[in-house]
Amino acid sequence: PAFHFNIIKQFFDTMVEESNRMTNSLKDMENSTVQDLRSFISYHTLNIICGKN
């Protein structure tokens, strides 16, 4: 593992919050299509990595 489990625990709340934001973003786009799923997921993944709330 790249990280000790106790370090990852610190990011749990951030991961949950950003996962909820990502889910809400997808729900808001229900009548449209995500053209590039990789960039969409990368955006939210970077928010988790950077600890952006």
mmCIF file of N, CA and C in Angstrom:
data_model
loop_
_atom_site.group_PDB
_atom_site.id
_atom_site.type_symbol
_atom_site.label_atom_id
_atom_site.label_comp_id
_atom_site.label_asym_id
_atom_site.label_seq_id
_atom_site.Cartn_x
_atom_site.Cartn_y
_atom_site.Cartn_z
ATOM 1 N N PRO A 1 0.825 -1.212 0.000
ATOM 2 C CA PRO A 1 0.000 0.000 0.000
ATOM 3 C C PRO A 1 0.860 1.263 0.000
ATOM 4 N N ALA A 2 0.390 2.238 -0.720
ATOM 5 C CA ALA A 2 1.119 3.500 -0.812
ATOM 6 C C ALA A 2 0.959 4.335 0.447
ATOM 7 N N PHE A 3 -0.134 4.148 1.146
ATOM 8 C CA PHE A 3 -0.416 4.928 2.342
ATOM 9 C C PHE A 3 -0.765 3.998 3.486
ATOM 10 N N HIS A 4 -0.400 4.414 4.666
ATOM 11 C CA HIS A 4 -0.826 3.679 5.850
ATOM 12 C C HIS A 4 -2.320 3.944 6.043
ATOM 13 N N PHE A 5 -3.047 2.947 6.497
ATOM 14 C CA PHE A 5 -4.498 3.058 6.641
ATOM 15 C C PHE A 5 -4.906 4.250 7.501
ATOM 16 N N ASN A 6 -4.148 4.557 8.546
ATOM 17 C CA ASN A 6 -4.500 5.684 9.421
ATOM 18 C C ASN A 6 -4.418 7.022 8.691
ATOM 19 N N ILE A 7 -3.534 7.125 7.716
ATOM 20 C CA ILE A 7 -3.445 8.359 6.934
ATOM 21 C C ILE A 7 -4.674 8.497 6.040
ATOM 22 N N ILE A 8 -5.083 7.408 5.433
ATOM 23 C CA ILE A 8 -6.254 7.440 4.555
ATOM 24 C C ILE A 8 -7.518 7.793 5.336
ATOM 25 N N LYS A 9 -7.593 7.378 6.594
ATOM 26 C CA LYS A 9 -8.764 7.696 7.428
ATOM 27 C C LYS A 9 -9.009 9.198 7.512
ATOM 28 N N GLN A 10 -7.931 9.976 7.492
ATOM 29 C CA GLN A 10 -8.058 11.429 7.597
ATOM 30 C C GLN A 10 -8.830 12.019 6.415
ATOM 31 N N PHE A 11 -8.818 11.338 5.288
ATOM 32 C CA PHE A 11 -9.460 11.839 4.081
ATOM 33 C C PHE A 11 -10.871 11.304 3.894
ATOM 34 N N PHE A 12 -11.334 10.492 4.805
ATOM 35 C CA PHE A 12 -12.635 9.851 4.640
ATOM 36 C C PHE A 12 -13.761 10.864 4.466
ATOM 37 N N ASP A 13 -13.833 11.858 5.344
ATOM 38 C CA ASP A 13 -14.905 12.863 5.248
ATOM 39 C C ASP A 13 -14.851 13.607 3.914
ATOM 40 N N THR A 14 -13.646 13.953 3.486
ATOM 41 C CA THR A 14 -13.480 14.638 2.207
ATOM 42 C C THR A 14 -13.939 13.754 1.059
ATOM 43 N N MET A 15 -13.604 12.461 1.119
ATOM 44 C CA MET A 15 -14.020 11.533 0.063
ATOM 45 C C MET A 15 -15.539 11.418 -0.003
ATOM 46 N N VAL A 16 -16.178 11.357 1.147
ATOM 47 C CA VAL A 16 -17.641 11.245 1.181
ATOM 48 C C VAL A 16 -18.277 12.522 0.632
ATOM 49 N N GLU A 17 -17.789 13.675 1.071
ATOM 50 C CA GLU A 17 -18.349 14.947 0.608
ATOM 51 C C GLU A 17 -18.193 15.109 -0.901
ATOM 52 N N GLU A 18 -17.011 14.796 -1.404
ATOM 53 C CA GLU A 18 -16.781 14.963 -2.842
ATOM 54 C C GLU A 18 -17.552 13.922 -3.647
ATOM 55 N N SER A 19 -17.713 12.737 -3.110
ATOM 56 C CA SER A 19 -18.531 11.717 -3.780
ATOM 57 C C SER A 19 -19.975 12.184 -3.887
ATOM 58 N N ASN A 20 -20.461 12.820 -2.836
ATOM 59 C CA ASN A 20 -21.821 13.375 -2.871
ATOM 60 C C ASN A 20 -21.926 14.494 -3.899
ATOM 61 N N ARG A 21 -20.889 15.352 -3.983
ATOM 62 C CA ARG A 21 -20.892 16.421 -4.984
ATOM 63 C C ARG A 21 -20.907 15.833 -6.399
ATOM 64 N N MET A 22 -20.116 14.787 -6.599
ATOM 65 C CA MET A 22 -20.062 14.165 -7.913
ATOM 66 C C MET A 22 -21.417 13.557 -8.274
ATOM 67 N N THR A 23 -22.042 12.891 -7.319
ATOM 68 C CA THR A 23 -23.363 12.304 -7.548
ATOM 69 C C THR A 23 -24.381 13.386 -7.879
ATOM 70 N N ASN A 24 -24.346 14.482 -7.132
ATOM 71 C CA ASN A 24 -25.273 15.589 -7.394
ATOM 72 C C ASN A 24 -25.025 16.212 -8.765
ATOM 73 N N SER A 25 -23.770 16.318 -9.156
ATOM 74 C CA SER A 25 -23.449 16.852 -10.483
ATOM 75 C C SER A 25 -24.038 15.969 -11.571
ATOM 76 N N LEU A 26 -23.929 14.665 -11.393
ATOM 77 C CA LEU A 26 -24.504 13.742 -12.371
ATOM 78 C C LEU A 26 -26.025 13.840 -12.399
ATOM 79 N N LYS A 27 -26.640 13.993 -11.235
ATOM 80 C CA LYS A 27 -28.097 14.138 -11.184
ATOM 81 C C LYS A 27 -28.538 15.419 -11.883
ATOM 82 N N ASP A 28 -27.772 16.501 -11.713
ATOM 83 C CA ASP A 28 -28.105 17.771 -12.354
ATOM 84 C C ASP A 28 -27.989 17.683 -13.871
ATOM 85 N N MET A 29 -27.228 16.721 -14.351
ATOM 86 C CA MET A 29 -27.007 16.565 -15.785
ATOM 87 C C MET A 29 -27.894 15.475 -16.379
ATOM 88 N N GLU A 30 -28.992 15.161 -15.736
ATOM 89 C CA GLU A 30 -29.803 14.017 -16.155
ATOM 90 C C GLU A 30 -30.304 14.108 -17.591
ATOM 91 N N ASN A 31 -30.467 15.318 -18.101
ATOM 92 C CA ASN A 31 -30.960 15.470 -19.474
ATOM 93 C C ASN A 31 -29.841 15.734 -20.475
ATOM 94 N N SER A 32 -28.604 15.603 -20.030
ATOM 95 C CA SER A 32 -27.480 15.812 -20.932
ATOM 96 C C SER A 32 -26.532 14.614 -20.852
ATOM 97 N N THR A 33 -25.501 14.684 -21.637
ATOM 98 C CA THR A 33 -24.556 13.581 -21.714
ATOM 99 C C THR A 33 -23.173 14.062 -21.311
ATOM 100 N N VAL A 34 -22.491 13.280 -20.513
ATOM 101 C CA VAL A 34 -21.098 13.569 -20.185
ATOM 102 C C VAL A 34 -20.272 13.086 -21.366
ATOM 103 N N GLN A 35 -19.613 14.018 -22.051
ATOM 104 C CA GLN A 35 -18.835 13.665 -23.238
ATOM 105 C C GLN A 35 -17.499 13.026 -22.877
ATOM 106 N N ASP A 36 -16.903 13.491 -21.797
ATOM 107 C CA ASP A 36 -15.595 12.985 -21.399
ATOM 108 C C ASP A 36 -15.647 12.606 -19.928
ATOM 109 N N LEU A 37 -15.958 11.367 -19.671
ATOM 110 C CA LEU A 37 -16.107 10.894 -18.295
ATOM 111 C C LEU A 37 -14.793 10.977 -17.533
ATOM 112 N N ARG A 38 -13.679 10.791 -18.230
ATOM 113 C CA ARG A 38 -12.376 10.836 -17.567
ATOM 114 C C ARG A 38 -12.116 12.206 -16.937
ATOM 115 N N SER A 39 -12.380 13.274 -17.657
ATOM 116 C CA SER A 39 -12.146 14.611 -17.098
ATOM 117 C C SER A 39 -13.125 14.914 -15.969
ATOM 118 N N PHE A 40 -14.355 14.432 -16.100
ATOM 119 C CA PHE A 40 -15.357 14.630 -15.047
ATOM 120 C C PHE A 40 -14.908 13.960 -13.748
ATOM 121 N N ILE A 41 -14.491 12.707 -13.844
ATOM 122 C CA ILE A 41 -14.047 11.970 -12.659
ATOM 123 C C ILE A 41 -12.730 12.538 -12.136
ATOM 124 N N SER A 42 -11.831 12.919 -13.035
ATOM 125 C CA SER A 42 -10.545 13.491 -12.613
ATOM 126 C C SER A 42 -10.738 14.757 -11.796
ATOM 127 N N TYR A 43 -11.686 15.588 -12.221
ATOM 128 C CA TYR A 43 -11.971 16.827 -11.490
ATOM 129 C C TYR A 43 -12.321 16.520 -10.039
ATOM 130 N N HIS A 44 -13.221 15.584 -9.833
ATOM 131 C CA HIS A 44 -13.652 15.250 -8.477
ATOM 132 C C HIS A 44 -12.566 14.487 -7.711
ATOM 133 N N THR A 45 -11.801 13.674 -8.404
ATOM 134 C CA THR A 45 -10.699 12.960 -7.764
ATOM 135 C C THR A 45 -9.646 13.943 -7.268
ATOM 136 N N LEU A 46 -9.328 14.943 -8.078
ATOM 137 C CA LEU A 46 -8.353 15.947 -7.652
ATOM 138 C C LEU A 46 -8.854 16.740 -6.452
ATOM 139 N N ASN A 47 -10.137 16.993 -6.389
ATOM 140 C CA ASN A 47 -10.689 17.672 -5.213
ATOM 141 C C ASN A 47 -10.472 16.840 -3.953
ATOM 142 N N ILE A 48 -10.575 15.530 -4.075
ATOM 143 C CA ILE A 48 -10.332 14.653 -2.926
ATOM 144 C C ILE A 48 -8.856 14.685 -2.556
ATOM 145 N N ILE A 49 -7.986 14.539 -3.551
ATOM 146 C CA ILE A 49 -6.547 14.495 -3.294
ATOM 147 C C ILE A 49 -6.065 15.799 -2.676
ATOM 148 N N CYS A 50 -6.581 16.922 -3.171
ATOM 149 C CA CYS A 50 -6.154 18.236 -2.672
ATOM 150 C C CYS A 50 -6.870 18.623 -1.386
ATOM 151 N N GLY A 51 -7.859 17.843 -0.994
ATOM 152 C CA GLY A 51 -8.595 18.140 0.227
ATOM 153 C C GLY A 51 -9.507 19.334 0.086
ATOM 154 N N LYS A 52 -9.946 19.606 -1.149
ATOM 155 C CA LYS A 52 -10.822 20.755 -1.397
ATOM 156 C C LYS A 52 -12.220 20.445 -0.898
ATOM 157 N N ASN A 53 -12.757 21.318 -0.071
ATOM 158 C CA ASN A 53 -14.124 21.159 0.444
ATOM 159 C C ASN A 53 -15.021 22.226 -0.104
#
